[in-house]
Amino acid sequence: MGTIRVKNIEVYANHGCMEEEGRIGSDYVVNVKLKTDLNKSVISDDLKDTVDYVAVYTIVKEEMSIRAKLLEVVVQRIVNRIMKEHETVEKVSVNVAKKNPPIGGEVEEVSVEIKGKRKKA
């Protein structure tokens, strides 16, 4: 088992409960951590034998572009797609942070993290 991390993916998106968040948008930072079997890829040196981090990045970008009121919804969609599209992933952790949220005070970010785990057959 090994770990693949795709760190600090910067995205501009329009999530939030307030109407103005949908119009104006905000900056987000996404971090993905995957647990997967790397034994085959370390021998083959072939991309098809591992989790392509470009594909993970693409999933994040696509799911972040679909508006949601709650970050929880977006994070769960990312987790679901990674688990569905990458069958070798045993565990995934996704954290989405909204930079400078409009909450009426000085707050650097708010974030939501959800973990997924493949069910044993």
PDB file of C-alpha atoms in Angstrom:
ATOM      1  CA  MET A   1       0.000   0.000   0.000  1.00  0.00           C
ATOM      2  CA  GLY A   2       1.199   3.491  -0.782  1.00  0.00           C
ATOM      3  CA  THR A   3       0.039   7.090  -0.682  1.00  0.00           C
ATOM      4  CA  ILE A   4      -0.487   9.546  -3.517  1.00  0.00           C
ATOM      5  CA  ARG A   5      -1.155  13.186  -2.633  1.00  0.00           C
ATOM      6  CA  VAL A   6      -2.335  15.958  -4.917  1.00  0.00           C
ATOM      7  CA  LYS A   7      -1.775  19.064  -2.805  1.00  0.00           C
ATOM      8  CA  ASN A   8      -2.970  22.641  -2.931  1.00  0.00           C
ATOM      9  CA  ILE A   9      -5.074  22.550  -6.087  1.00  0.00           C
ATOM     10  CA  GLU A  10      -6.164  26.166  -6.514  1.00  0.00           C
ATOM     11  CA  VAL A  11      -9.667  26.647  -7.911  1.00  0.00           C
ATOM     12  CA  TYR A  12     -11.989  29.600  -8.372  1.00  0.00           C
ATOM     13  CA  ALA A  13     -15.625  28.499  -7.926  1.00  0.00           C
ATOM     14  CA  ASN A  14     -19.099  29.759  -7.016  1.00  0.00           C
ATOM     15  CA  HIS A  15     -20.196  27.701  -3.999  1.00  0.00           C
ATOM     16  CA  GLY A  16     -22.151  29.061  -1.058  1.00  0.00           C
ATOM     17  CA  CYS A  17     -25.591  29.676   0.366  1.00  0.00           C
ATOM     18  CA  MET A  18     -25.665  33.388  -0.389  1.00  0.00           C
ATOM     19  CA  GLU A  19     -26.785  34.578  -3.818  1.00  0.00           C
ATOM     20  CA  GLU A  20     -23.759  36.848  -4.157  1.00  0.00           C
ATOM     21  CA  GLU A  21     -21.419  33.854  -3.665  1.00  0.00           C
ATOM     22  CA  GLY A  22     -22.988  32.340  -6.759  1.00  0.00           C
ATOM     23  CA  ARG A  23     -22.334  35.510  -8.752  1.00  0.00           C
ATOM     24  CA  ILE A  24     -18.970  36.603  -7.376  1.00  0.00           C
ATOM     25  CA  GLY A  25     -17.301  33.314  -6.468  1.00  0.00           C
ATOM     26  CA  SER A  26     -14.353  32.608  -4.196  1.00  0.00           C
ATOM     27  CA  ASP A  27     -10.902  31.067  -4.118  1.00  0.00           C
ATOM     28  CA  TYR A  28     -10.612  27.468  -2.927  1.00  0.00           C
ATOM     29  CA  VAL A  29      -7.766  25.100  -2.157  1.00  0.00           C
ATOM     30  CA  VAL A  30      -8.297  21.350  -2.536  1.00  0.00           C
ATOM     31  CA  ASN A  31      -6.108  18.569  -1.138  1.00  0.00           C
ATOM     32  CA  VAL A  32      -6.520  14.903  -2.042  1.00  0.00           C
ATOM     33  CA  LYS A  33      -4.833  11.956  -0.338  1.00  0.00           C
ATOM     34  CA  LEU A  34      -5.166   8.449  -1.806  1.00  0.00           C
ATOM     35  CA  LYS A  35      -4.200   5.062  -0.389  1.00  0.00           C
ATOM     36  CA  THR A  36      -3.609   2.545  -3.145  1.00  0.00           C
ATOM     37  CA  ASP A  37      -1.501  -0.488  -4.033  1.00  0.00           C
ATOM     38  CA  LEU A  38       1.672   0.759  -5.716  1.00  0.00           C
ATOM     39  CA  ASN A  39       3.424  -2.637  -5.940  1.00  0.00           C
ATOM     40  CA  LYS A  40       2.683  -3.157  -9.634  1.00  0.00           C
ATOM     41  CA  SER A  41       3.591   0.385 -10.728  1.00  0.00           C
ATOM     42  CA  VAL A  42       6.957   0.446  -8.950  1.00  0.00           C
ATOM     43  CA  ILE A  43       7.960  -2.584 -11.035  1.00  0.00           C
ATOM     44  CA  SER A  44       6.305  -1.744 -14.366  1.00  0.00           C
ATOM     45  CA  ASP A  45       7.008   2.015 -14.424  1.00  0.00           C
ATOM     46  CA  ASP A  46       3.731   2.275 -16.366  1.00  0.00           C
ATOM     47  CA  LEU A  47       1.050   4.904 -15.767  1.00  0.00           C
ATOM     48  CA  LYS A  48      -1.747   2.379 -16.338  1.00  0.00           C
ATOM     49  CA  ASP A  49      -0.623   0.550 -13.178  1.00  0.00           C
ATOM     50  CA  THR A  50      -1.161   3.467 -10.812  1.00  0.00           C
ATOM     51  CA  VAL A  51      -3.582   6.314 -10.114  1.00  0.00           C
ATOM     52  CA  ASP A  52      -2.993   9.077 -12.662  1.00  0.00           C
ATOM     53  CA  TYR A  53      -2.831  12.312 -10.670  1.00  0.00           C
ATOM     54  CA  VAL A  54      -3.784  14.276 -13.786  1.00  0.00           C
ATOM     55  CA  ALA A  55      -7.085  12.356 -13.739  1.00  0.00           C
ATOM     56  CA  VAL A  56      -7.522  13.190 -10.038  1.00  0.00           C
ATOM     57  CA  TYR A  57      -6.850  16.867 -10.780  1.00  0.00           C
ATOM     58  CA  THR A  58      -9.431  16.757 -13.591  1.00  0.00           C
ATOM     59  CA  ILE A  59     -12.059  15.260 -11.270  1.00  0.00           C
ATOM     60  CA  VAL A  60     -11.444  18.042  -8.751  1.00  0.00           C
ATOM     61  CA  LYS A  61     -11.683  20.782 -11.398  1.00  0.00           C
ATOM     62  CA  GLU A  62     -14.874  19.340 -12.910  1.00  0.00           C
ATOM     63  CA  GLU A  63     -16.671  18.802  -9.598  1.00  0.00           C
ATOM     64  CA  MET A  64     -15.627  22.191  -8.251  1.00  0.00           C
ATOM     65  CA  SER A  65     -17.151  23.828 -11.336  1.00  0.00           C
ATOM     66  CA  ILE A  66     -20.643  22.502 -10.447  1.00  0.00           C
ATOM     67  CA  ARG A  67     -22.249  24.955  -8.028  1.00  0.00           C
ATOM     68  CA  ALA A  68     -23.436  23.745  -4.623  1.00  0.00           C
ATOM     69  CA  LYS A  69     -24.631  25.612  -1.559  1.00  0.00           C
ATOM     70  CA  LEU A  70     -22.594  23.441   0.812  1.00  0.00           C
ATOM     71  CA  LEU A  71     -18.941  22.422   0.578  1.00  0.00           C
ATOM     72  CA  GLU A  72     -19.958  19.064   2.015  1.00  0.00           C
ATOM     73  CA  VAL A  73     -21.805  18.280  -1.216  1.00  0.00           C
ATOM     74  CA  VAL A  74     -18.840  19.154  -3.420  1.00  0.00           C
ATOM     75  CA  VAL A  75     -16.365  17.200  -1.290  1.00  0.00           C
ATOM     76  CA  GLN A  76     -18.589  14.102  -1.289  1.00  0.00           C
ATOM     77  CA  ARG A  77     -18.931  14.286  -5.096  1.00  0.00           C
ATOM     78  CA  ILE A  78     -15.135  14.351  -5.442  1.00  0.00           C
ATOM     79  CA  VAL A  79     -14.754  11.373  -3.076  1.00  0.00           C
ATOM     80  CA  ASN A  80     -17.444   9.424  -4.944  1.00  0.00           C
ATOM     81  CA  ARG A  81     -15.916  10.021  -8.374  1.00  0.00           C
ATOM     82  CA  ILE A  82     -12.408   9.085  -7.286  1.00  0.00           C
ATOM     83  CA  MET A  83     -13.661   5.841  -5.764  1.00  0.00           C
ATOM     84  CA  LYS A  84     -15.800   5.063  -8.817  1.00  0.00           C
ATOM     85  CA  GLU A  85     -13.222   5.883 -11.487  1.00  0.00           C
ATOM     86  CA  HIS A  86     -10.138   4.464  -9.747  1.00  0.00           C
ATOM     87  CA  GLU A  87     -10.849   0.942  -8.564  1.00  0.00           C
ATOM     88  CA  THR A  88      -7.387   0.458  -7.031  1.00  0.00           C
ATOM     89  CA  VAL A  89      -7.950   3.266  -4.515  1.00  0.00           C
ATOM     90  CA  GLU A  90      -8.676   1.729  -1.104  1.00  0.00           C
ATOM     91  CA  LYS A  91      -9.028   4.994   0.853  1.00  0.00           C
ATOM     92  CA  VAL A  92      -9.377   8.636  -0.095  1.00  0.00           C
ATOM     93  CA  SER A  93      -9.413  11.856   1.895  1.00  0.00           C
ATOM     94  CA  VAL A  94     -10.538  15.125   0.290  1.00  0.00           C
ATOM     95  CA  ASN A  95     -10.288  18.528   1.942  1.00  0.00           C
ATOM     96  CA  VAL A  96     -11.781  21.650   0.346  1.00  0.00           C
ATOM     97  CA  ALA A  97     -10.972  25.020   1.914  1.00  0.00           C
ATOM     98  CA  LYS A  98     -12.773  28.263   1.070  1.00  0.00           C
ATOM     99  CA  LYS A  99     -10.385  31.189   1.360  1.00  0.00           C
ATOM    100  CA  ASN A 100     -11.619  34.388   3.068  1.00  0.00           C
ATOM    101  CA  PRO A 101     -15.218  33.248   3.580  1.00  0.00           C
ATOM    102  CA  PRO A 102     -17.882  35.973   3.855  1.00  0.00           C
ATOM    103  CA  ILE A 103     -18.836  35.364   7.484  1.00  0.00           C
ATOM    104  CA  GLY A 104     -18.561  38.882   8.870  1.00  0.00           C
ATOM    105  CA  GLY A 105     -15.140  38.543  10.474  1.00  0.00           C
ATOM    106  CA  GLU A 106     -11.469  37.938   9.797  1.00  0.00           C
ATOM    107  CA  VAL A 107     -11.218  34.226   8.948  1.00  0.00           C
ATOM    108  CA  GLU A 108      -8.476  32.872   6.713  1.00  0.00           C
ATOM    109  CA  GLU A 109     -10.467  29.847   5.553  1.00  0.00           C
ATOM    110  CA  VAL A 110     -13.166  27.335   6.336  1.00  0.00           C
ATOM    111  CA  SER A 111     -12.794  23.758   5.202  1.00  0.00           C
ATOM    112  CA  VAL A 112     -14.592  20.452   4.932  1.00  0.00           C
ATOM    113  CA  GLU A 113     -12.854  17.081   4.856  1.00  0.00           C
ATOM    114  CA  ILE A 114     -14.513  13.779   3.976  1.00  0.00           C
ATOM    115  CA  LYS A 115     -12.885  10.368   3.869  1.00  0.00           C
ATOM    116  CA  GLY A 116     -13.965   7.421   1.775  1.00  0.00           C
ATOM    117  CA  LYS A 117     -13.067   3.762   2.111  1.00  0.00           C
ATOM    118  CA  ARG A 118     -13.718   0.917  -0.307  1.00  0.00           C
ATOM    119  CA  LYS A 119     -16.016  -1.720   1.111  1.00  0.00           C
ATOM    120  CA  LYS A 120     -14.591  -5.238   1.243  1.00  0.00           C
ATOM    121  CA  ALA A 121     -16.372  -7.692  -1.041  1.00  0.00           C
TER     122      ALA A 121
END
